[in-house]
Short mmCIF file of C-alpha atoms in Angstrom, two decimals:
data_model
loop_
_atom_site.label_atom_id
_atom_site.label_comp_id
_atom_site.label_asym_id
_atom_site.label_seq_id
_atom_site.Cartn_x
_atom_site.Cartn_y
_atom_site.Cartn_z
CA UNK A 77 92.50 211.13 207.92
CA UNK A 78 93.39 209.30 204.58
CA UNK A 79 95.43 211.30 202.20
CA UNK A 80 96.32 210.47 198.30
CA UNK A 81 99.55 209.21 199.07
CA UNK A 82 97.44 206.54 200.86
CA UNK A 83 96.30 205.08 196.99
CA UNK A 84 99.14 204.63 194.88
CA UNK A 85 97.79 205.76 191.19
CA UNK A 86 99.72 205.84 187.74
CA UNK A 87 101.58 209.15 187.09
CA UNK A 88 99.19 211.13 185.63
CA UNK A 89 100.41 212.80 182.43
CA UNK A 90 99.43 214.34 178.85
CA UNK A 91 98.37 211.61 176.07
CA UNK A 92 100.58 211.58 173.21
CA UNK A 93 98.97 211.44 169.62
CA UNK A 94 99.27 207.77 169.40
CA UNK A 95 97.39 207.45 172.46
CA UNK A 96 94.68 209.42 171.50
CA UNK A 97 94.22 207.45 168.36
CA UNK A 98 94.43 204.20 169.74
CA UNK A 99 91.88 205.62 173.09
CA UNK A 100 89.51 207.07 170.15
CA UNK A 101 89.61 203.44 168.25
CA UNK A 102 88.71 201.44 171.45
CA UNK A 103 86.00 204.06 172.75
CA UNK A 104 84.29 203.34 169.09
CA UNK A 105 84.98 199.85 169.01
CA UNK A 106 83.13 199.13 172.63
CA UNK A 107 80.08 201.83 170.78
CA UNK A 108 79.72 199.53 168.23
CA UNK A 109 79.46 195.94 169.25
CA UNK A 110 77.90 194.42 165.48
CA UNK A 111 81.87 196.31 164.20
CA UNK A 112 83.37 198.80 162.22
CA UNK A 113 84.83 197.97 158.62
CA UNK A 114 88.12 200.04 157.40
CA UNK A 115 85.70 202.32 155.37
CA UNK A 116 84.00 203.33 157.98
CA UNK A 117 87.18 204.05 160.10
CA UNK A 118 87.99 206.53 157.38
CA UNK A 119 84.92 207.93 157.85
CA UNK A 120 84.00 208.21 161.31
CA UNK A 121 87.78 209.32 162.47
CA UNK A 122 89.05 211.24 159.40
CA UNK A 123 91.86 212.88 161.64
CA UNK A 124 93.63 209.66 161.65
CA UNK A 125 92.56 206.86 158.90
CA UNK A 126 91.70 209.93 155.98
CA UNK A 127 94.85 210.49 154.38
CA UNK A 128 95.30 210.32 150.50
CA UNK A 129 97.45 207.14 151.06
CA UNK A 130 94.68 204.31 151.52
CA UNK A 131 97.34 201.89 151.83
CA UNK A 132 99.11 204.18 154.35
CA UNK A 133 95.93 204.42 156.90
CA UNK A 134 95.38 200.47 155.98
CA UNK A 135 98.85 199.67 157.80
CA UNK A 136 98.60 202.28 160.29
CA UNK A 137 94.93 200.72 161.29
CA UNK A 138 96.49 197.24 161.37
CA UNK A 139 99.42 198.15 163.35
CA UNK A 140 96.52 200.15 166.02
CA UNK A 141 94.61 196.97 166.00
CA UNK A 142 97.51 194.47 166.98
CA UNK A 143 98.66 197.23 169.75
CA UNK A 144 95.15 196.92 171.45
CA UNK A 145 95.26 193.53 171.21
CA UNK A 146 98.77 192.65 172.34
CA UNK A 147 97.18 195.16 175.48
CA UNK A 148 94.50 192.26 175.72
CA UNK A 149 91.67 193.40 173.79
CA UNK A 150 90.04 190.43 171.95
CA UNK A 151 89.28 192.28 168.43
CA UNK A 152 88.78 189.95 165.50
CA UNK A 153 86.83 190.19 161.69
CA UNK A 154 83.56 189.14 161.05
CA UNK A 155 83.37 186.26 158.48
CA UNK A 156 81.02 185.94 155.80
CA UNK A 157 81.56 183.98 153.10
CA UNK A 158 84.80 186.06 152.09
CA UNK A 159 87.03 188.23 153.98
CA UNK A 160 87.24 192.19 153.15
CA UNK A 161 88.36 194.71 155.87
CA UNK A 162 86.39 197.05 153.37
CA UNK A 163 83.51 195.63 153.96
CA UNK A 164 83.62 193.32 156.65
CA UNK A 165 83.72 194.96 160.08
CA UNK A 166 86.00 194.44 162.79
CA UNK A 167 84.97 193.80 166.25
CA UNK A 168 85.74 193.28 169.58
CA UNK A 169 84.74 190.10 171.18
CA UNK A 170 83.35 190.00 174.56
CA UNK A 171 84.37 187.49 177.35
CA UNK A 172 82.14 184.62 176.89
CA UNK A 173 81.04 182.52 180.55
CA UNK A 174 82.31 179.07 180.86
CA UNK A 175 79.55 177.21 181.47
CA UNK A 176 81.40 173.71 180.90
CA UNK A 177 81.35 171.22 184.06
CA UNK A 178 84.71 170.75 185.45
CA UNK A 179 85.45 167.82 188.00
CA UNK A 180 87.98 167.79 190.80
CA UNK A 181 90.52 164.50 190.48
CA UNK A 182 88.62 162.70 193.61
CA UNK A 183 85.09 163.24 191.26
CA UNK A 184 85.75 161.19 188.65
CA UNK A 185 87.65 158.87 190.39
CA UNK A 186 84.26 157.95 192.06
CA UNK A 187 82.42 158.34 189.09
CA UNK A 188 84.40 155.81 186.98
CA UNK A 189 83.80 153.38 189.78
CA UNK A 190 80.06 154.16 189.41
CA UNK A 191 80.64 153.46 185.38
CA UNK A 192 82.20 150.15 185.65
CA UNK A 193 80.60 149.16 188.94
CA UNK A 194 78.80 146.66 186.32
CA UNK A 195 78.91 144.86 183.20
CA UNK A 196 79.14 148.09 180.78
CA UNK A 197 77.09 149.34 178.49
CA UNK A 198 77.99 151.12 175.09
CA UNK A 199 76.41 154.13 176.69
CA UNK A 200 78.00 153.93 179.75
CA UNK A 201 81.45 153.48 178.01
CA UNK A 202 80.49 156.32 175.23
CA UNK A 203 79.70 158.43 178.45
CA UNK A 204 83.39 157.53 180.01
CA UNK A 205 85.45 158.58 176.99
CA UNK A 206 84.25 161.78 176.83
CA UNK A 207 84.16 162.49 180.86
CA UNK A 208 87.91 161.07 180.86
CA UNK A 209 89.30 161.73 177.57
CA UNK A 210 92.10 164.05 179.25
CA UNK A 211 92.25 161.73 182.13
CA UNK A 212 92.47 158.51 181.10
CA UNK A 213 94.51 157.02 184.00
CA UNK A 214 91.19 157.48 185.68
CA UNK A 215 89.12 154.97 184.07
CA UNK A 216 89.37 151.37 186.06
CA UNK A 217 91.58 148.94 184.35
CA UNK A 218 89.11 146.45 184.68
CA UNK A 219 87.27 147.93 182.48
CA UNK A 220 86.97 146.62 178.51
CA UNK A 221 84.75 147.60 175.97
CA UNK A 222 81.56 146.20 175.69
CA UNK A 223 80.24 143.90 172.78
CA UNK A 224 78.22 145.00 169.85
CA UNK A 225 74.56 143.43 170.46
CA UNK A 226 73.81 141.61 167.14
CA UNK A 227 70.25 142.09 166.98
CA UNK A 228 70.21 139.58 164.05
CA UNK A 229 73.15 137.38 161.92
CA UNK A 230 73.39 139.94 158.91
CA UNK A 231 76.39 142.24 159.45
CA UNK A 232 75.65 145.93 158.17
CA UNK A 233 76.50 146.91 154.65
CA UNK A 234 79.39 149.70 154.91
CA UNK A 235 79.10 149.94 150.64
CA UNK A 236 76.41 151.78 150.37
CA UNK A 237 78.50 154.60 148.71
CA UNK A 238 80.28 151.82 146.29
CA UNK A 239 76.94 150.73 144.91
CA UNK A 240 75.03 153.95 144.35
CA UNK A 241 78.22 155.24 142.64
CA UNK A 242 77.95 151.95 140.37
CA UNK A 243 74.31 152.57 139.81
CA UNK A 244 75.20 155.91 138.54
CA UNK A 245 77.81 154.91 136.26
CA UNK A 246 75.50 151.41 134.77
CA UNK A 247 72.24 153.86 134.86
CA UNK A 248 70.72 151.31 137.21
CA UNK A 249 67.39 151.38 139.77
CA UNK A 250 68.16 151.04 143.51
CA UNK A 251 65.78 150.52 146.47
CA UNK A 252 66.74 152.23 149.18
CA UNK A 253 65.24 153.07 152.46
CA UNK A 254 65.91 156.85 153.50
CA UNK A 255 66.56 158.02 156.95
CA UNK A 256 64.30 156.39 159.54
CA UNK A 257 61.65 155.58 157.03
CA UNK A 258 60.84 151.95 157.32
CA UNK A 259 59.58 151.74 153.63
CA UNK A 260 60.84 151.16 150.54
CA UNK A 261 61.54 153.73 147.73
CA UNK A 262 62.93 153.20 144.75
CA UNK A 263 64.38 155.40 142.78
CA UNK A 264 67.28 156.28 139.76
CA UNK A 265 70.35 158.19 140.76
CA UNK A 266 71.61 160.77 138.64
CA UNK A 267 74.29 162.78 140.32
CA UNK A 268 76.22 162.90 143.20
CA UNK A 269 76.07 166.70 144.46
CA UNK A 270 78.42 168.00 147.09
CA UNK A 271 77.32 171.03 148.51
CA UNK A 272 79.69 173.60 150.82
CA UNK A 273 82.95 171.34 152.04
CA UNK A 274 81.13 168.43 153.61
CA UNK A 275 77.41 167.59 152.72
CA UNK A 276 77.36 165.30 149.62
CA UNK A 277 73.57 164.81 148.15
CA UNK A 278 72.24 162.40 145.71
CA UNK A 279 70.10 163.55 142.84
CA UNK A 280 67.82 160.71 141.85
CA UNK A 281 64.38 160.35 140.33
CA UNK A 282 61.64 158.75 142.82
CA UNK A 283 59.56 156.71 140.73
CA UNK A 284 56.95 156.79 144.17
CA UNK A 285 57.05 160.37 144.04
CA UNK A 286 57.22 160.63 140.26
CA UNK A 287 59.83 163.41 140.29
CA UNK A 288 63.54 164.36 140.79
CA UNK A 289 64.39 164.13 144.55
CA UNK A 290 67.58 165.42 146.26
CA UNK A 291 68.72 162.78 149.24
CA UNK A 292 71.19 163.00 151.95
CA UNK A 293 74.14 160.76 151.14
CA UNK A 294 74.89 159.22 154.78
CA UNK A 295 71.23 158.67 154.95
CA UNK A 296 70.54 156.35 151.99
CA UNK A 297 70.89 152.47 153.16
CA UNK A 298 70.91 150.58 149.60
CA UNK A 299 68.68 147.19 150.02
CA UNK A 300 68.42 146.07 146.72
CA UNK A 301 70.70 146.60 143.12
CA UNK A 302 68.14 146.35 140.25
CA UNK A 303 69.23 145.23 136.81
CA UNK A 304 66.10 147.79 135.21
CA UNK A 305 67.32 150.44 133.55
CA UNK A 306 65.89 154.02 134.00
CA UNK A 307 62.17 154.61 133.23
CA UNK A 308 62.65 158.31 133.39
CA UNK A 309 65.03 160.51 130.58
CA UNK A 310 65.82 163.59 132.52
CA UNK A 311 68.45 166.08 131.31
CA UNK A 312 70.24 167.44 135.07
CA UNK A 313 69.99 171.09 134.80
CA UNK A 314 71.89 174.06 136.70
CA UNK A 315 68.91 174.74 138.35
CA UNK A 316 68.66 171.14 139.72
CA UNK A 317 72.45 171.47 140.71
CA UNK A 318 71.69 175.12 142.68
CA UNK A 319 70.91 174.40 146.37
CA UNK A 320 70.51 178.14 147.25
CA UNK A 321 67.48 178.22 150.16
CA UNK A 322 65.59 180.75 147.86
CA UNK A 323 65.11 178.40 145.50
CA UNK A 324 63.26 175.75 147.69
CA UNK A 325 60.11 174.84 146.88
CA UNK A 326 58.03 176.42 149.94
CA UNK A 327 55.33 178.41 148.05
CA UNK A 328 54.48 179.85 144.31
CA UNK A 329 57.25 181.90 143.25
CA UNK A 330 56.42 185.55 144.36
CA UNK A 331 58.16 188.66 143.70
CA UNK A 332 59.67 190.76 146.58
CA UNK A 333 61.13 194.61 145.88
CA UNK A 334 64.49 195.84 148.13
CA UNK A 335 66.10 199.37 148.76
CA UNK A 336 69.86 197.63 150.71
CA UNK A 337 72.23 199.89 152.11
CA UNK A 338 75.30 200.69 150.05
CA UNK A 339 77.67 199.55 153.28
CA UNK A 340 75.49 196.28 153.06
CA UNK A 341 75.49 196.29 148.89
CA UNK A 342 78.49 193.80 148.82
CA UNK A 343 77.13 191.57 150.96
CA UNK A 344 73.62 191.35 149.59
CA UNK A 345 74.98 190.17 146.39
CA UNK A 346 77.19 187.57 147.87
CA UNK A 347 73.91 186.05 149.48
CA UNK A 348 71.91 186.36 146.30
CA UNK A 349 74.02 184.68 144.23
CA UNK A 350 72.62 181.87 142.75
CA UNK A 351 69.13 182.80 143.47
CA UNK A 352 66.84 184.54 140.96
CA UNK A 353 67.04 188.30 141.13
CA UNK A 354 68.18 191.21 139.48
CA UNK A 355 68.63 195.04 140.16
CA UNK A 356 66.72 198.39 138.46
CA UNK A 357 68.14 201.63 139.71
CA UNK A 358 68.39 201.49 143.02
CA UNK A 359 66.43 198.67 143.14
CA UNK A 360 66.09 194.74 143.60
CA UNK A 361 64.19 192.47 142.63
CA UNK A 362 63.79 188.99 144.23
CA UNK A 363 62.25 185.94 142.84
CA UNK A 364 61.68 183.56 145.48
CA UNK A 365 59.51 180.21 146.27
CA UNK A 366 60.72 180.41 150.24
CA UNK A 367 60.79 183.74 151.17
CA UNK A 368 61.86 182.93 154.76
CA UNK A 369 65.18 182.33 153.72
CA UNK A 370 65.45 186.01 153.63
CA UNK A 371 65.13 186.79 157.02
CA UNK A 372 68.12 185.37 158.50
CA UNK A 373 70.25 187.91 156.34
CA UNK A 374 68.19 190.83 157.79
CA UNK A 375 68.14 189.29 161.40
CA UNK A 376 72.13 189.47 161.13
CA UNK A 377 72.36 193.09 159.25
CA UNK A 378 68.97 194.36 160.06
CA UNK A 379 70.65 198.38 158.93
CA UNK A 380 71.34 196.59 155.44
CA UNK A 381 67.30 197.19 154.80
CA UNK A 382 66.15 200.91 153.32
CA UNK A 383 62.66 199.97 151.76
CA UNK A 384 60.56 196.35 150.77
CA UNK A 385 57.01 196.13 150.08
CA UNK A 386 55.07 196.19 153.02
CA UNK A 387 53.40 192.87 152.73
CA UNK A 388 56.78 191.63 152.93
CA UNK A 389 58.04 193.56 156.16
CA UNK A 390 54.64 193.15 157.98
CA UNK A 391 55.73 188.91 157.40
CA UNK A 392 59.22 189.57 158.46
CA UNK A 393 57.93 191.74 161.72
CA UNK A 394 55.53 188.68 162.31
CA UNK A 395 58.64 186.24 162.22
CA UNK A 396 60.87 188.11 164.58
CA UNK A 397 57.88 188.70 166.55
CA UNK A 398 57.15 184.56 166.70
CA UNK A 399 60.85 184.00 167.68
CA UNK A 400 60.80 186.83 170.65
CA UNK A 401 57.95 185.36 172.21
CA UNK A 402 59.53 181.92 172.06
CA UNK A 403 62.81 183.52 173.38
CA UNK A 404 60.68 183.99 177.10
CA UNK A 405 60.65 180.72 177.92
CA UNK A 406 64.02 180.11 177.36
#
């Protein structure tokens, strides 16, 4: 017959106060997977983060935090836009599956003689640089780069940057081909826009399309630099300059009421901004000509909504409804 001292346990004792507190934050923490902000610390465990010291239960919060995670809990702060604890919850990040291939050494030994068993190709060679990049003694040393096919005797113009910037600055005509469009446009570039960190945007008239057009940098190929100067005498406005998605051109402009949560209030206005809106009471308004850029904010904080018209939800309902059904063949 098996008897306790068969299972070796952990002394059982009394939890201290700091033990309680730091139990009570991880028990709350695994309730609410979406997070918990500092406010709502305060609020949901006033015996420990409610003193009259905010600073005080600030620090002792942070000091909790880094105990549970030097213990091995993953906790981190959700980002949007800007960092608040106030406002911003924290949250505790479940162990993710590794669903990356991994090779044994004898694997891609055999599969880099597959690679270079012939003449290579760029794909083949693309494909080797990523399978070996942390095992480059791998790859055959017979092996060399392939050749760049020359489909014809004009080598590609790298200055397509140099010579809308010129056209700019001379108030000059380009043609330009866009993307993988095969035909010609012409148009007359205004402004170079750069929008977040990276993505820089042209703002040019199309003469084809009789109207100011906004065009991915990277994707404009220059094939001609006309000496006409501009037909068109258009002053750039801030509205031209605002890329918020509200403001795309999707539909008429329509109207759309909102009731947001005062935990969500912060972060409303930090997605509005820019777009056309403003607030009565309790209330705002929305001025939109895409309202489907609206319901990716209330996908991601779905408790941020109180009230909207109910045109409006019975669209939103349809769209999550659209993207569910999609979902079951994934």
């Amino acid at each position: 017959m098996t008897s306790f001292e068969d299972f070796p346990m952990i002394e059982v004792k009394k939890m201290n106060e700091t033990e309680v507190r730091l139990f009570a934050l991880l028990f709350n923490l695994l309730r609410e997977p979406k997070g918990i902000s500092f406010q709502k610390f305060r609020n949901i465990m006033p015996r420990f983060y409610k003193n009259e010291d905010i600073e005080s239960d600030r620090k002792k919060l942070y000091r909790d935090l880094n105990q549970l995670k030097s213990l091995g809990f993953n906790i981190k702060v959700a980002q949007f836009g800007y960092q608040s604890e106030d406002y911003f919850p924290y949250y505790l990040e479940k162990e993710s599956i590794n669903r990356s291939l991994k090779f044994t050494k004898e694997e891609l030994e055999y599969l880099s003689q597959v690679l270079f068993a012939a003449e290579p190709t760029q794909e083949s060679f693309s494909l080797s640089q990523k399978l070996f990049s942390h095992h480059l003694d791998l790859i055959p040393k017979f092996a060399k780069q392939p050749k760049e096919e020359s489909g014809s005797e004009e080598t590609p113009d790298s200055s397509h940057t140099e010579k809308i910037l010129q056209a700019i600055k001379d108030k000059r005509a380009l043609t330009i081909q866009y993307g993988y469009d095969a035909s010609e446009r012409v148009i007359e570039p205004y402004r170079l826009v750069r929008k977040n960190t990276t993505d820089f945007y042209l703002l040019a008239y199309d003469r084809g399309k009789k109207s100011l057009r906004r065009f991915i940098l990277p994707r404009i190929t220059v094939k001609k630099e006309s000496k006409e100067e501009f037909q068109s005498n258009l002053k750039i406005t801030n509205q031209d300059l605002n890329f918020h998605p509200l403001l795309l051109k999707k539909h008429p402009e329509i109207e759309i009421p909102f009731q947001i949560h005062n935990d969500y209030e912060d972060r409303w206005k930090l997605f509005l901004e820019g777009a056309n809106f403003e607030k009565a009471g309790e209330e705002y308004r929305v001025r939109t000509t895409n309202q489907n850029a609206l319901f990716q904010f209330f996908v991601l904080s779905p408790e941020a909504l109180v009230s909207s018209s109910e045109v409006w939800k019975e669209t939103f309902l349809s769209y999550t409804k659209h993207w569910e059904d999609l979902y079951q063949f994934v």
